[in-house]
Coordinates of C-alpha atoms in Angstrom, one line a residue:
T93 CA 13.3 3.4 -42.9
I94 CA 13.2 6.0 -40.1
R95 CA 16.0 5.0 -38.0
H96 CA 16.7 8.6 -34.9
Q97 CA 14.5 12.0 -34.4
L98 CA 14.6 14.8 -33.4
E99 CA 12.1 17.2 -32.7
V100 CA 13.6 21.2 -33.3
T101 CA 11.4 24.2 -32.5
A102 CA 12.1 26.4 -34.8
E103 CA 11.9 30.4 -33.6
A104 CA 10.0 32.4 -35.3
G105 CA 12.2 35.0 -37.5
G106 CA 15.4 32.5 -36.9
D107 CA 17.1 31.2 -39.7
D108 CA 16.0 29.9 -42.9
A109 CA 15.4 26.4 -42.9
K110 CA 19.0 24.9 -45.1
A111 CA 20.5 27.5 -42.7
L112 CA 19.3 25.7 -39.3
A113 CA 19.4 22.5 -41.0
E114 CA 23.4 22.8 -41.4
R115 CA 23.6 24.0 -37.4
L116 CA 22.1 21.4 -36.3
V117 CA 23.8 18.3 -38.5
D118 CA 26.9 20.1 -37.2
F119 CA 25.8 20.3 -33.7
C120 CA 25.4 16.2 -33.8
L121 CA 28.0 16.2 -36.1
D122 CA 30.1 17.6 -33.2
R123 CA 28.7 15.0 -30.4
L124 CA 28.0 11.5 -32.6
A125 CA 30.2 9.3 -35.5
Y126 CA 29.4 10.9 -38.2
F127 CA 27.4 7.7 -39.7
K128 CA 25.0 8.7 -36.7
A129 CA 24.6 12.2 -37.7
P130 CA 21.5 13.1 -39.8
G131 CA 22.6 12.9 -43.7
W132 CA 18.9 15.2 -44.3
V133 CA 16.7 17.4 -42.3
L134 CA 12.9 17.6 -43.1
F135 CA 11.2 20.3 -41.7
V136 CA 7.6 19.7 -40.3
E137 CA 4.9 21.6 -38.8
S138 CA 4.3 19.1 -36.2
L139 CA 4.7 15.2 -35.8
P140 CA 2.0 12.7 -34.6
T141 CA 1.6 11.7 -31.2
T142 CA 0.4 8.9 -29.0
G143 CA -1.6 10.5 -25.6
T144 CA 1.0 10.0 -23.8
Q145 CA 3.0 12.1 -26.5
K146 CA 5.6 9.5 -27.4
V147 CA 5.6 10.1 -31.3
Q148 CA 3.8 8.1 -33.7
K149 CA 6.2 7.0 -36.5
A150 CA 4.1 5.2 -39.0
Q151 CA 2.3 8.3 -39.3
I152 CA 5.5 10.7 -40.5
F153 CA 5.0 9.7 -44.1
P154 CA 2.6 7.4 -46.1
R155 CA 4.0 4.0 -46.5
G156 CA 6.2 3.9 -49.3
E157 CA 6.8 7.7 -49.6
D158 CA 10.6 9.0 -49.8
P159 CA 10.3 12.3 -47.1
R160 CA 13.5 13.0 -49.2
A161 CA 11.7 13.8 -52.4
R162 CA 9.2 16.0 -50.3
D163 CA 9.9 19.7 -51.1
G164 CA 11.5 21.6 -48.2
A165 CA 14.0 18.4 -47.3
V166 CA 18.0 19.7 -47.2
G167 CA 19.7 16.6 -47.9
L168 CA 23.9 16.8 -45.7
R169 CA 25.7 14.1 -46.8
E170 CA 28.4 15.6 -48.3
R171 CA 29.6 16.9 -44.7
K172 CA 29.2 14.3 -43.4
K173 CA 32.7 12.4 -43.0
R174 CA 34.8 9.9 -41.1
R175 CA 36.8 12.9 -38.6

């Protein structure tokens, strides 16, 4: 299940996906309990939204699909440690 999502817009010509994912997770780990920070990151072009701009979570991935298996998914669970 998808519990928490963070929408980020990357700048053109910025970091590569892995470097940006690591920076995002480090940002979260500095501010959240380790178990609340993401264990993996997947960058997508856009998120499906309603007319009031709420994210339609059920429309992001087809039912039964493991998004971690998609090309471009960056696994960062090893960075999550109790501090």
